[in-house]
Amino acid sequence: MSSTIPQAKPITTTLHYLKRGSEKPTRYIDEPPPGVAAWNGIDDPREIRIEDARGRESELTIDTNGFELVHAPSLVKDFYAADEVKAVYYPEVEQLLRNRLGAYRVFIFDHTVRNAARSGAREPSRRVHNDHTVNSAPRRVRDHLGEDAPALLQGRFGIVNVWRPIRGPVADSPLALCDARSFTDDDLIASDLVYPHVRGETSSVAYRPEHRWYYFSDMTPDEVVLIRVHDSADDGRARLSFHTSFDNPLAPGAPPRESIEVRCLVFFPPTS
């Protein structure tokens, strides 16, 4: 029986980069101090062509491009139920990353459910970004793994986001991913993310026309995208990929996208 390759759906749409300014970009999650802006970044919207990677899934890998699509059905019945996600989904994700990436230890430090129409869920992010920097990634290990951290940081470690639709196929606000081969660290802009009791650091991104963008059209809940946020190995493999959601001109009026992203520390054996 012959298989049918889905017809690709390339898109041209607006992605929101950041212009470099004289101040470090800073976003306050809650109320900022008096007289301080909640966000001082300078938006830089650009019209970008995003290639549809349907039919080319096997060509794009986390080591080469910084992301990959994986078929990975889940037994979770309700992704809005935090207890079920932690009891059922976290072990599924841990096993997936061990099997797929060769990690010997996986620690999930949080997850986010997104649905613009549901109270208590967050909206999809419209800013081109990476969740960590070379400074904040090892800080995550120290924050969560305490006395084990010094030894773990001696070996190869990374941060991987596991992104899954929880309702599909996804038409509204798909996830766009930038090919790691098309950018350098010079494109990254370290940005502060300020919570009431902690200040984190993420990467915003300055535009360059060389950036190559992809998405996977019509993703279903049986699929996940693995996104490399950080990798300590400097051996030629992709060390990160930045990403964003975008307005899909092919799907006006589509139901709000529903998705979950799980953020994971991954640790590798010495031979990896």
mmCIF file of C-alpha atoms in Angstrom:
data_model
loop_
_atom_site.group_PDB
_atom_site.id
_atom_site.type_symbol
_atom_site.label_atom_id
_atom_site.label_comp_id
_atom_site.label_asym_id
_atom_site.label_seq_id
_atom_site.Cartn_x
_atom_site.Cartn_y
_atom_site.Cartn_z
ATOM 1 C CA MET A 1 0.000 0.000 0.000
ATOM 2 C CA SER A 2 1.475 3.364 -0.982
ATOM 3 C CA SER A 3 1.773 6.183 1.535
ATOM 4 C CA THR A 4 0.782 9.731 0.742
ATOM 5 C CA ILE A 5 3.164 12.582 1.533
ATOM 6 C CA PRO A 6 1.170 15.554 2.844
ATOM 7 C CA GLN A 7 1.222 18.633 0.657
ATOM 8 C CA ALA A 8 3.531 21.225 2.168
ATOM 9 C CA LYS A 9 2.007 24.534 3.258
ATOM 10 C CA PRO A 10 4.718 27.225 3.322
ATOM 11 C CA ILE A 11 3.639 30.458 4.985
ATOM 12 C CA THR A 12 4.737 34.075 4.900
ATOM 13 C CA THR A 13 3.800 35.908 8.079
ATOM 14 C CA THR A 14 5.091 38.333 10.709
ATOM 15 C CA LEU A 15 7.587 37.197 13.341
ATOM 16 C CA HIS A 16 8.511 39.483 16.216
ATOM 17 C CA TYR A 17 12.254 39.906 16.705
ATOM 18 C CA LEU A 18 13.931 42.394 19.042
ATOM 19 C CA LYS A 19 16.050 45.432 18.167
ATOM 20 C CA ARG A 20 19.213 45.978 20.155
ATOM 21 C CA GLY A 21 18.997 48.945 22.489
ATOM 22 C CA SER A 22 21.149 50.737 25.025
ATOM 23 C CA GLU A 23 19.533 48.922 27.972
ATOM 24 C CA LYS A 24 19.322 45.218 28.717
ATOM 25 C CA PRO A 25 15.817 44.012 27.751
ATOM 26 C CA THR A 26 13.850 43.289 30.910
ATOM 27 C CA ARG A 27 10.346 41.902 31.362
ATOM 28 C CA TYR A 28 8.492 41.935 34.685
ATOM 29 C CA ILE A 29 6.048 39.049 35.069
ATOM 30 C CA ASP A 30 4.166 40.833 37.839
ATOM 31 C CA GLU A 31 3.926 44.510 38.766
ATOM 32 C CA PRO A 32 7.218 46.345 38.044
ATOM 33 C CA PRO A 33 8.722 48.859 40.468
ATOM 34 C CA PRO A 34 7.217 52.368 40.365
ATOM 35 C CA GLY A 35 8.262 54.263 37.259
ATOM 36 C CA VAL A 36 9.681 51.161 35.563
ATOM 37 C CA ALA A 37 8.199 49.750 32.346
ATOM 38 C CA ALA A 38 6.905 46.173 32.456
ATOM 39 C CA TRP A 39 8.910 45.554 29.254
ATOM 40 C CA ASN A 40 11.543 47.818 27.739
ATOM 41 C CA GLY A 41 12.302 45.748 24.635
ATOM 42 C CA ILE A 42 12.088 47.281 21.154
ATOM 43 C CA ASP A 43 9.850 45.161 18.909
ATOM 44 C CA ASP A 44 11.180 44.445 15.414
ATOM 45 C CA PRO A 45 8.424 42.778 13.326
ATOM 46 C CA ARG A 46 9.617 41.111 10.117
ATOM 47 C CA GLU A 47 7.853 39.373 7.265
ATOM 48 C CA ILE A 48 9.307 35.851 7.215
ATOM 49 C CA ARG A 49 8.798 32.806 5.013
ATOM 50 C CA ILE A 50 8.295 29.691 7.132
ATOM 51 C CA GLU A 51 8.798 26.384 5.341
ATOM 52 C CA ASP A 52 6.479 23.479 6.087
ATOM 53 C CA ALA A 53 8.587 20.465 7.100
ATOM 54 C CA ARG A 54 5.808 17.926 6.513
ATOM 55 C CA GLY A 55 7.240 15.121 4.425
ATOM 56 C CA ARG A 56 10.766 16.035 5.545
ATOM 57 C CA GLU A 57 10.527 15.024 9.192
ATOM 58 C CA SER A 58 13.455 12.600 8.997
ATOM 59 C CA GLU A 59 15.752 15.305 7.595
ATOM 60 C CA LEU A 60 15.470 17.581 10.642
ATOM 61 C CA THR A 61 17.169 16.419 13.848
ATOM 62 C CA ILE A 62 17.879 17.944 17.209
ATOM 63 C CA ASP A 63 21.643 17.487 16.772
ATOM 64 C CA THR A 64 21.759 19.119 13.332
ATOM 65 C CA ASN A 65 18.894 21.626 13.349
ATOM 66 C CA GLY A 66 18.153 22.057 17.051
ATOM 67 C CA PHE A 67 14.707 20.430 16.917
ATOM 68 C CA GLU A 68 12.918 17.332 15.670
ATOM 69 C CA LEU A 69 9.422 15.881 15.408
ATOM 70 C CA VAL A 70 8.680 12.594 17.175
ATOM 71 C CA HIS A 71 5.612 10.348 17.106
ATOM 72 C CA ALA A 72 4.893 9.786 20.815
ATOM 73 C CA PRO A 73 1.309 9.040 21.890
ATOM 74 C CA SER A 74 0.449 9.741 25.530
ATOM 75 C CA LEU A 75 -1.861 8.044 28.034
ATOM 76 C CA VAL A 76 -2.829 11.349 29.653
ATOM 77 C CA LYS A 77 -6.581 11.987 29.569
ATOM 78 C CA ASP A 78 -6.613 15.603 30.793
ATOM 79 C CA PHE A 79 -3.569 17.802 30.251
ATOM 80 C CA TYR A 80 -5.217 20.572 32.265
ATOM 81 C CA ALA A 81 -5.051 18.375 35.381
ATOM 82 C CA ALA A 82 -1.654 19.184 36.887
ATOM 83 C CA ASP A 83 -1.608 16.106 39.134
ATOM 84 C CA GLU A 84 -2.248 13.776 36.199
ATOM 85 C CA VAL A 85 0.390 15.519 34.090
ATOM 86 C CA LYS A 86 2.988 15.066 36.825
ATOM 87 C CA ALA A 87 1.992 11.468 37.605
ATOM 88 C CA VAL A 88 1.553 10.187 34.035
ATOM 89 C CA TYR A 89 3.093 12.597 31.551
ATOM 90 C CA TYR A 90 6.335 13.432 33.338
ATOM 91 C CA PRO A 91 7.440 9.752 33.385
ATOM 92 C CA GLU A 92 6.459 9.429 29.697
ATOM 93 C CA VAL A 93 8.603 12.435 28.795
ATOM 94 C CA GLU A 94 11.519 11.224 30.885
ATOM 95 C CA GLN A 95 11.483 7.842 29.143
ATOM 96 C CA LEU A 96 11.134 9.469 25.713
ATOM 97 C CA LEU A 97 14.229 11.614 26.272
ATOM 98 C CA ARG A 98 16.232 8.688 27.591
ATOM 99 C CA ASN A 99 15.345 6.593 24.570
ATOM 100 C CA ARG A 100 15.567 9.318 21.934
ATOM 101 C CA LEU A 101 18.568 11.314 23.149
ATOM 102 C CA GLY A 102 20.538 8.777 25.148
ATOM 103 C CA ALA A 103 20.226 10.739 28.396
ATOM 104 C CA TYR A 104 20.910 8.761 31.577
ATOM 105 C CA ARG A 105 19.134 11.243 33.842
ATOM 106 C CA VAL A 106 16.184 13.558 33.180
ATOM 107 C CA PHE A 107 14.744 16.117 35.585
ATOM 108 C CA ILE A 108 11.544 17.973 34.653
ATOM 109 C CA PHE A 109 11.455 21.338 36.375
ATOM 110 C CA ASP A 110 8.148 22.742 35.085
ATOM 111 C CA HIS A 111 5.461 22.729 32.412
ATOM 112 C CA THR A 112 3.111 25.252 30.815
ATOM 113 C CA VAL A 113 -0.294 24.687 29.265
ATOM 114 C CA ARG A 114 -1.375 27.243 26.658
ATOM 115 C CA ASN A 115 -4.894 28.109 25.521
ATOM 116 C CA ALA A 116 -5.836 31.737 24.916
ATOM 117 C CA ALA A 117 -9.526 30.954 25.529
ATOM 118 C CA ARG A 118 -9.159 29.195 28.894
ATOM 119 C CA SER A 119 -8.820 30.887 32.264
ATOM 120 C CA GLY A 120 -5.622 29.900 34.027
ATOM 121 C CA ALA A 121 -3.817 28.879 30.834
ATOM 122 C CA ARG A 122 -1.280 31.104 29.115
ATOM 123 C CA GLU A 123 -1.447 32.481 25.579
ATOM 124 C CA PRO A 124 1.052 31.383 22.917
ATOM 125 C CA SER A 125 4.193 33.521 22.913
ATOM 126 C CA ARG A 126 4.605 35.824 19.903
ATOM 127 C CA ARG A 127 8.231 36.772 20.582
ATOM 128 C CA VAL A 128 11.199 35.060 18.915
ATOM 129 C CA HIS A 129 13.173 33.677 21.852
ATOM 130 C CA ASN A 130 15.124 30.926 23.519
ATOM 131 C CA ASP A 131 14.216 30.058 27.098
ATOM 132 C CA HIS A 132 17.739 30.233 28.550
ATOM 133 C CA THR A 133 21.244 31.591 28.055
ATOM 134 C CA VAL A 134 24.690 30.089 28.628
ATOM 135 C CA ASN A 135 24.549 31.678 32.104
ATOM 136 C CA SER A 136 21.035 30.728 33.161
ATOM 137 C CA ALA A 137 21.173 27.102 31.944
ATOM 138 C CA PRO A 138 23.740 25.875 34.512
ATOM 139 C CA ARG A 139 21.964 27.980 37.126
ATOM 140 C CA ARG A 140 18.892 25.783 36.558
ATOM 141 C CA VAL A 141 20.937 22.723 37.466
ATOM 142 C CA ARG A 142 22.197 24.363 40.646
ATOM 143 C CA ASP A 143 18.713 25.625 41.578
ATOM 144 C CA HIS A 144 16.997 22.247 41.222
ATOM 145 C CA LEU A 145 19.608 19.588 41.913
ATOM 146 C CA GLY A 146 21.460 21.056 44.860
ATOM 147 C CA GLU A 147 24.408 19.015 46.082
ATOM 148 C CA ASP A 148 24.402 16.870 42.923
ATOM 149 C CA ALA A 149 24.884 19.926 40.713
ATOM 150 C CA PRO A 150 28.705 20.322 40.826
ATOM 151 C CA ALA A 151 29.287 16.758 39.641
ATOM 152 C CA LEU A 152 26.517 16.930 37.035
ATOM 153 C CA LEU A 153 27.911 20.163 35.609
ATOM 154 C CA GLN A 154 31.260 18.476 35.010
ATOM 155 C CA GLY A 155 29.680 16.358 32.271
ATOM 156 C CA ARG A 156 27.538 17.095 29.258
ATOM 157 C CA PHE A 157 24.105 18.446 30.138
ATOM 158 C CA GLY A 158 21.324 20.300 28.393
ATOM 159 C CA ILE A 159 17.816 21.689 28.533
ATOM 160 C CA VAL A 160 15.161 20.325 26.186
ATOM 161 C CA ASN A 161 11.574 21.532 25.795
ATOM 162 C CA VAL A 162 9.023 18.913 24.792
ATOM 163 C CA TRP A 163 6.132 20.637 22.978
ATOM 164 C CA ARG A 164 2.862 18.816 22.274
ATOM 165 C CA PRO A 165 -0.581 19.851 21.002
ATOM 166 C CA ILE A 166 -3.305 18.683 23.360
ATOM 167 C CA ARG A 167 -5.968 19.313 20.747
ATOM 168 C CA GLY A 168 -5.428 18.987 17.026
ATOM 169 C CA PRO A 169 -4.738 19.278 14.272
ATOM 170 C CA VAL A 170 -3.072 22.591 15.135
ATOM 171 C CA ALA A 171 -4.062 25.446 12.815
ATOM 172 C CA ASP A 172 -4.075 28.486 15.107
ATOM 173 C CA SER A 173 -0.703 29.794 16.364
ATOM 174 C CA PRO A 174 1.580 26.995 15.126
ATOM 175 C CA LEU A 175 5.119 26.710 16.472
ATOM 176 C CA ALA A 176 7.928 28.083 14.277
ATOM 177 C CA LEU A 177 11.496 26.848 14.795
ATOM 178 C CA CYS A 178 14.733 28.342 13.492
ATOM 179 C CA ASP A 179 17.324 26.046 11.921
ATOM 180 C CA ALA A 180 20.439 26.093 14.109
ATOM 181 C CA ARG A 181 22.652 26.093 11.017
ATOM 182 C CA SER A 182 21.318 29.514 9.985
ATOM 183 C CA PHE A 183 22.292 31.620 13.012
ATOM 184 C CA THR A 184 25.183 32.299 15.370
ATOM 185 C CA ASP A 185 25.413 33.268 19.029
ATOM 186 C CA ASP A 186 25.896 36.873 17.878
ATOM 187 C CA ASP A 187 22.167 36.963 17.010
ATOM 188 C CA LEU A 188 21.157 36.368 20.639
ATOM 189 C CA ILE A 189 20.291 39.178 23.054
ATOM 190 C CA ALA A 190 20.437 38.234 26.746
ATOM 191 C CA SER A 191 17.223 39.445 28.410
ATOM 192 C CA ASP A 192 16.086 39.461 32.022
ATOM 193 C CA LEU A 193 12.828 37.840 33.103
ATOM 194 C CA VAL A 194 11.857 39.114 36.539
ATOM 195 C CA TYR A 195 9.554 37.191 38.882
ATOM 196 C CA PRO A 196 8.626 38.407 42.378
ATOM 197 C CA HIS A 197 11.422 36.440 44.069
ATOM 198 C CA VAL A 198 13.873 35.568 41.291
ATOM 199 C CA ARG A 199 15.467 37.101 38.222
ATOM 200 C CA GLY A 200 16.003 34.738 35.286
ATOM 201 C CA GLU A 201 17.714 35.248 31.947
ATOM 202 C CA THR A 202 16.424 34.287 28.508
ATOM 203 C CA SER A 203 17.581 35.022 24.963
ATOM 204 C CA SER A 204 15.771 37.412 22.679
ATOM 205 C CA VAL A 205 16.863 37.436 19.036
ATOM 206 C CA ALA A 206 18.043 40.092 16.587
ATOM 207 C CA TYR A 207 16.875 39.691 12.991
ATOM 208 C CA ARG A 208 19.154 38.457 10.229
ATOM 209 C CA PRO A 209 17.926 37.582 6.741
ATOM 210 C CA GLU A 210 19.898 34.314 6.805
ATOM 211 C CA HIS A 211 17.600 32.763 9.403
ATOM 212 C CA ARG A 212 15.712 29.733 8.062
ATOM 213 C CA TRP A 213 12.386 28.937 9.675
ATOM 214 C CA TYR A 214 10.299 25.744 9.717
ATOM 215 C CA TYR A 215 7.032 24.501 11.151
ATOM 216 C CA PHE A 216 5.140 21.207 11.074
ATOM 217 C CA SER A 217 1.647 21.765 9.713
ATOM 218 C CA ASP A 218 -1.421 20.168 11.305
ATOM 219 C CA MET A 219 0.342 18.681 14.304
ATOM 220 C CA THR A 220 -1.729 16.189 16.292
ATOM 221 C CA PRO A 221 -1.695 15.227 20.000
ATOM 222 C CA ASP A 222 0.250 12.074 19.120
ATOM 223 C CA GLU A 223 3.238 14.189 18.041
ATOM 224 C CA VAL A 224 5.828 16.170 19.971
ATOM 225 C CA VAL A 225 8.591 18.548 18.973
ATOM 226 C CA LEU A 226 11.848 18.285 20.906
ATOM 227 C CA ILE A 227 13.463 21.729 21.103
ATOM 228 C CA ARG A 228 17.070 22.102 22.178
ATOM 229 C CA VAL A 229 17.234 25.082 24.519
ATOM 230 C CA HIS A 230 20.829 24.517 25.636
ATOM 231 C CA ASP A 231 23.590 21.943 25.277
ATOM 232 C CA SER A 232 26.918 22.253 27.054
ATOM 233 C CA ALA A 233 28.749 20.221 24.368
ATOM 234 C CA ASP A 234 30.680 22.436 21.958
ATOM 235 C CA ASP A 235 31.483 19.737 19.417
ATOM 236 C CA GLY A 236 29.663 20.811 16.259
ATOM 237 C CA ARG A 237 26.156 19.641 17.128
ATOM 238 C CA ALA A 238 23.357 22.202 17.454
ATOM 239 C CA ARG A 239 23.489 23.844 20.877
ATOM 240 C CA LEU A 240 20.081 25.563 20.698
ATOM 241 C CA SER A 241 17.180 26.622 18.499
ATOM 242 C CA PHE A 242 14.982 29.641 19.032
ATOM 243 C CA HIS A 243 11.244 29.574 18.400
ATOM 244 C CA THR A 244 7.946 31.460 18.465
ATOM 245 C CA SER A 245 4.290 31.047 17.611
ATOM 246 C CA PHE A 246 2.820 32.961 14.685
ATOM 247 C CA ASP A 247 -0.459 34.094 13.147
ATOM 248 C CA ASN A 248 -1.404 31.537 10.505
ATOM 249 C CA PRO A 249 -2.851 33.268 7.423
ATOM 250 C CA LEU A 250 -4.045 29.879 6.110
ATOM 251 C CA ALA A 251 -6.386 29.358 9.073
ATOM 252 C CA PRO A 252 -8.369 32.511 9.902
ATOM 253 C CA GLY A 253 -10.876 31.890 12.685
ATOM 254 C CA ALA A 254 -9.387 28.547 13.717
ATOM 255 C CA PRO A 255 -10.053 27.434 17.333
ATOM 256 C CA PRO A 256 -7.391 28.629 19.806
ATOM 257 C CA ARG A 257 -4.347 26.418 19.906
ATOM 258 C CA GLU A 258 -4.061 24.162 22.961
ATOM 259 C CA SER A 259 -0.620 22.833 23.841
ATOM 260 C CA ILE A 260 1.694 21.788 26.640
ATOM 261 C CA GLU A 261 5.432 22.300 26.889
ATOM 262 C CA VAL A 262 7.532 20.433 29.426
ATOM 263 C CA ARG A 263 10.970 21.789 30.315
ATOM 264 C CA CYS A 264 13.633 19.253 31.130
ATOM 265 C CA LEU A 265 17.214 19.084 32.342
ATOM 266 C CA VAL A 266 18.988 16.208 30.581
ATOM 267 C CA PHE A 267 22.322 14.638 31.504
ATOM 268 C CA PHE A 268 24.447 12.441 29.293
ATOM 269 C CA PRO A 269 27.048 9.713 29.858
ATOM 270 C CA PRO A 270 30.687 10.609 29.149
ATOM 271 C CA THR A 271 30.731 8.835 25.772
ATOM 272 C CA SER A 272 27.762 10.757 24.310
#
